Short mmCIF file of C-alpha atoms in Angstrom, two decimals:
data_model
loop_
_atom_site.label_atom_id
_atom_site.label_comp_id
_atom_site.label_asym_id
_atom_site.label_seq_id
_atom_site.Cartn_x
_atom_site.Cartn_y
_atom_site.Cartn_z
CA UNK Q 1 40.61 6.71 13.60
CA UNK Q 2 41.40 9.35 16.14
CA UNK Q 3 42.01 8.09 19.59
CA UNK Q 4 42.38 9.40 22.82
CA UNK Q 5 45.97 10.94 22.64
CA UNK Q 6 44.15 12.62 19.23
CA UNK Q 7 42.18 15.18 21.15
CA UNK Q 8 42.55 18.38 19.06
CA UNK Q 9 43.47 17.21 15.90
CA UNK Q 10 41.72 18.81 12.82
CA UNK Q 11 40.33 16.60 9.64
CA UNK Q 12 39.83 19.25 6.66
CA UNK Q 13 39.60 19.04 3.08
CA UNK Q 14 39.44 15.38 2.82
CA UNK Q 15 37.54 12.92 0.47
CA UNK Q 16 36.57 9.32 1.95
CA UNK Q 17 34.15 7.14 -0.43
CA UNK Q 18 33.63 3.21 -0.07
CA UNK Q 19 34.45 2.44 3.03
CA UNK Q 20 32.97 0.44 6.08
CA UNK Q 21 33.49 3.41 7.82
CA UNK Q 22 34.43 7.67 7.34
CA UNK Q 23 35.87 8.81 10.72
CA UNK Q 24 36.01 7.13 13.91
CA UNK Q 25 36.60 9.09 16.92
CA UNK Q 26 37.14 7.09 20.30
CA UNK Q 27 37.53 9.31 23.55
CA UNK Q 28 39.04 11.85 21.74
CA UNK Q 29 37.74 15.52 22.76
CA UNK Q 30 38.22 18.45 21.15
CA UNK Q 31 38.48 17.65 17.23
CA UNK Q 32 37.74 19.87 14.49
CA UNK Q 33 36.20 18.08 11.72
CA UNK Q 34 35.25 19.91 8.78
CA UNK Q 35 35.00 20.27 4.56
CA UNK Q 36 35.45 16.82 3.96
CA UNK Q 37 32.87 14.64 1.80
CA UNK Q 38 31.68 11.28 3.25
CA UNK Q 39 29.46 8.90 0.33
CA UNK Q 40 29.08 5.33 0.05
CA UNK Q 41 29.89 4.35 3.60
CA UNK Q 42 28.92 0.77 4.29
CA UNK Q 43 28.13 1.98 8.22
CA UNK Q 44 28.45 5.45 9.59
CA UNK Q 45 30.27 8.56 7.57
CA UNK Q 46 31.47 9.65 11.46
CA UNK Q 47 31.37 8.24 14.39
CA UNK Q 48 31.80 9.03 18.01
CA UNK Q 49 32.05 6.65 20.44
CA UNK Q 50 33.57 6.95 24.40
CA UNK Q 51 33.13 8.37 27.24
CA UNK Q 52 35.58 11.31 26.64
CA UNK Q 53 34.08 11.66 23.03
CA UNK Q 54 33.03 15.31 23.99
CA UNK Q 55 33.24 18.62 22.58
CA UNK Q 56 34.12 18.44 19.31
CA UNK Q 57 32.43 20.20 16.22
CA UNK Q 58 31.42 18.15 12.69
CA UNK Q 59 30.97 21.30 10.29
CA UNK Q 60 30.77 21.99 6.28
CA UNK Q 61 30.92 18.20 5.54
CA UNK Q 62 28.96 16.74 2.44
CA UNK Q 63 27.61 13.16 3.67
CA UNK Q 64 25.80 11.59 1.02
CA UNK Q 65 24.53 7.72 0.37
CA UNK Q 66 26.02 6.31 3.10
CA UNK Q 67 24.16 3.88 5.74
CA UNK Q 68 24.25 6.54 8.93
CA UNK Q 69 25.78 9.78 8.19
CA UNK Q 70 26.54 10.79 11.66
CA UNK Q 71 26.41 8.52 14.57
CA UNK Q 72 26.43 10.05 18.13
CA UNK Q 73 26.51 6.48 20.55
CA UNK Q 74 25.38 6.33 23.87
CA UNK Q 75 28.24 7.10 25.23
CA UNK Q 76 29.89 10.24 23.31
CA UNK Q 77 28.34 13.78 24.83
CA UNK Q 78 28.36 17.34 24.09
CA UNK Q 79 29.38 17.59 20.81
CA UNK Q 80 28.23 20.25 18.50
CA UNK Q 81 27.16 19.42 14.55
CA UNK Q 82 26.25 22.13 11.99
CA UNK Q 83 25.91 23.77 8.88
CA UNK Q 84 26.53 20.31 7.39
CA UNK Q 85 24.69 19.03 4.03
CA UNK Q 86 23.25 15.58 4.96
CA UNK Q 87 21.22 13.77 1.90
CA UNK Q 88 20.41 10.62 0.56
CA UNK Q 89 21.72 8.48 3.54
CA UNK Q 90 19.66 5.65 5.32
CA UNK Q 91 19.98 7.56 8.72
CA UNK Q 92 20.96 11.51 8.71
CA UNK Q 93 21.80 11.51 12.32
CA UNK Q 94 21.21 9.00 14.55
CA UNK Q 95 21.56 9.95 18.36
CA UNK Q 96 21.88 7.88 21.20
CA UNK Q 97 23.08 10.75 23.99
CA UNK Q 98 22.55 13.64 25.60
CA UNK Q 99 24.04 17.02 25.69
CA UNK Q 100 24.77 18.10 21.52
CA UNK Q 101 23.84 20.34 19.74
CA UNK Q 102 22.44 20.16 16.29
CA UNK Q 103 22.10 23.43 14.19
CA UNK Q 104 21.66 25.10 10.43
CA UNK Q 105 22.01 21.51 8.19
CA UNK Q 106 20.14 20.73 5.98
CA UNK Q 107 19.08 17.57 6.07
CA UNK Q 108 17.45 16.28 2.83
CA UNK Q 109 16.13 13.15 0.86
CA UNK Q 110 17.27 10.67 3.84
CA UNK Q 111 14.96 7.65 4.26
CA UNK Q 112 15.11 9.34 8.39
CA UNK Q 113 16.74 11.87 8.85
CA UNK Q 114 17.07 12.62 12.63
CA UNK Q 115 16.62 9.08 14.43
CA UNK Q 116 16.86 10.13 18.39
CA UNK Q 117 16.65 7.17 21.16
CA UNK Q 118 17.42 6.62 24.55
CA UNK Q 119 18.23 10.31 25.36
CA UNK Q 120 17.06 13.64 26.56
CA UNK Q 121 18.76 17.16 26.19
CA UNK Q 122 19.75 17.49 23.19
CA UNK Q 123 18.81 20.81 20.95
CA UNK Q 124 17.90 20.89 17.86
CA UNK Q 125 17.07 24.10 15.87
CA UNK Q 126 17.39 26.03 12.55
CA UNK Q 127 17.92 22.98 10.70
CA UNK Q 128 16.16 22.08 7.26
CA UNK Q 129 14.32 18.72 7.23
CA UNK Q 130 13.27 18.61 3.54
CA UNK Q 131 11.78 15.97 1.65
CA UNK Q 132 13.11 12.62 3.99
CA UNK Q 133 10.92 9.96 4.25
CA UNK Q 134 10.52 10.51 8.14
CA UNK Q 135 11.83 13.49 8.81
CA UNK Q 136 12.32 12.68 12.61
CA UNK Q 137 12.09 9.73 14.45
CA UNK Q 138 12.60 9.94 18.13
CA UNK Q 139 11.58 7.96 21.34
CA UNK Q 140 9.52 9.40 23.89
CA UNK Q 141 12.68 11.22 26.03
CA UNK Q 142 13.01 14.86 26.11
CA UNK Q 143 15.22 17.10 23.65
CA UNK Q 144 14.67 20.64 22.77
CA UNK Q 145 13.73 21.46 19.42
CA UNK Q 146 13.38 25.19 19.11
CA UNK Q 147 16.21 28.38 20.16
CA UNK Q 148 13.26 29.78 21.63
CA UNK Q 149 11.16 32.66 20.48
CA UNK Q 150 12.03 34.59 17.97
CA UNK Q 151 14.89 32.88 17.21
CA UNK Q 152 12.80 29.65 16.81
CA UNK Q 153 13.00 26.56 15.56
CA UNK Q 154 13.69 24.20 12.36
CA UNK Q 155 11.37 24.06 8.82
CA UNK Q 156 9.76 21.25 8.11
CA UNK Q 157 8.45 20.20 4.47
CA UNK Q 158 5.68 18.51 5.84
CA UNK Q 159 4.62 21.01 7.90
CA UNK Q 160 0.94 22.19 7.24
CA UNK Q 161 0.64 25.75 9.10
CA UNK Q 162 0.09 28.79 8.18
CA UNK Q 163 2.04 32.19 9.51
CA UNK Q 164 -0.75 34.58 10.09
CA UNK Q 165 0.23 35.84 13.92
CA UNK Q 166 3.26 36.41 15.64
CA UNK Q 167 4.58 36.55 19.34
CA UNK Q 168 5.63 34.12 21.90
CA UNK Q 169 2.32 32.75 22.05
CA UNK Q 170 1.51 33.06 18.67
CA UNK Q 171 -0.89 34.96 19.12
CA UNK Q 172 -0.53 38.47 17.90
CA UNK Q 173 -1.80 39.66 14.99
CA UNK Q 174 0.97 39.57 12.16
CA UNK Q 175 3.03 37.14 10.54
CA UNK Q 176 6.96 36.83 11.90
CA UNK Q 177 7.58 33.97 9.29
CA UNK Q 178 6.98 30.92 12.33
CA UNK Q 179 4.50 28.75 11.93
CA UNK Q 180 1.26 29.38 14.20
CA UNK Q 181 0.80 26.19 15.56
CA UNK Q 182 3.98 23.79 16.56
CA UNK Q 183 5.07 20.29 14.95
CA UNK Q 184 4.93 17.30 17.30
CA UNK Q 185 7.54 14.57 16.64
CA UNK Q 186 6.89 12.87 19.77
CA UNK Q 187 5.77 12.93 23.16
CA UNK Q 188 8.34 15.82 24.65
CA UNK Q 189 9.82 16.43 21.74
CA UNK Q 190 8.09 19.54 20.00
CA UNK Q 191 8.55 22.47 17.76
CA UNK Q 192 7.20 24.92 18.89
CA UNK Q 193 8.46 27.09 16.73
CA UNK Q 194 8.83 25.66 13.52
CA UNK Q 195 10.89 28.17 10.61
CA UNK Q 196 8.30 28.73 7.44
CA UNK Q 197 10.90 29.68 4.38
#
């Protein structure tokens, strides 16, 4: 448990398994978080929880079979998770505020794996949501899900598109390995640039 007088402390290289909980971080800012392996949590591999629960990155971590791998509350903000390996959990990620941002994990085999409610502007892009029994799950706020063109968005396994023009509009002849037509998740909350591997 890191607490406020924690801000800036680093958690590396660390193996938690069986527990109600992985790491809890309350109003701490700052934190590094990273190369650890969170399974079999009863509740949530990490979360973080307070106002002053800002700023901090959740990187390289394994979470696998727990209940909710990551869990953003409603009151933490601007944090910034990625390149994580998120699989076989009940929830991937489960967001309840604004402000983080979510890039390159891949987020596999979860029964959701991206469950967003109660928040807008939040980004989402070049993750991989492969094979999870709802890939996203989100209440009608609005969150980015796309970098932009070209750097677009995240890949889908579901998604049914085929890459056959390119451009901004997708509209230009030529495939730029984006899919020509977006994936909807919800009302404001569209890829409109979703990654084709």
């Amino acid at each position: 448990t890191l607490l406020p007088d924690a801000s800036g402390s680093i958690i590396a290289g660390i193996v938690i398994t069986h527990w109600d909980q992985g790491i809890l971080v309350i109003d701490s800012t700052g934190c590094k978080i990273y190369d650890n392996i969170m399974s079999l949590m009863n509740y949530n591999g990490i979360t973080l929880e307070g106002n002053n629960a800002a700023n901090n990155l959740i990187y390289s971590n394994i979470f696998q079979e727990n209940t909710v791998a990551v869990n953003l509350t409603s009151s933490s903000t601007s944090n910034t998770i990625y390149k994580n390996i998120i699989t076989s959990n009940n929830i991937g990620l489960s967001l309840e505020s604004s402000g983080h941002a979510i890039y390159a994990n891949t987020i596999s085999e979860n029964q959701v794996g991206i469950d967003i409610s109660n928040t807008n502007g939040n980004i989402i892009y070049h993750n991989n949501f492969i094979n999870n029994k709802e890939n996203a799950k989100s209440a009608q706020y609005s969150n980015a899900w796309d970098n932009g063109y070209p750097s677009g968005g995240n890949y889908w396994s579901d998604y049914k598109g085929l890459d056959e023009k390119s451009g901004a509009n997708q509209d230009m002849l030529g495939s730029d390995s984006i899919g020509d037509t977006q994936y909807t998740i919800a009302v404001n909350n569209i890829d409109r640039y979703p990654l084709l591997q």
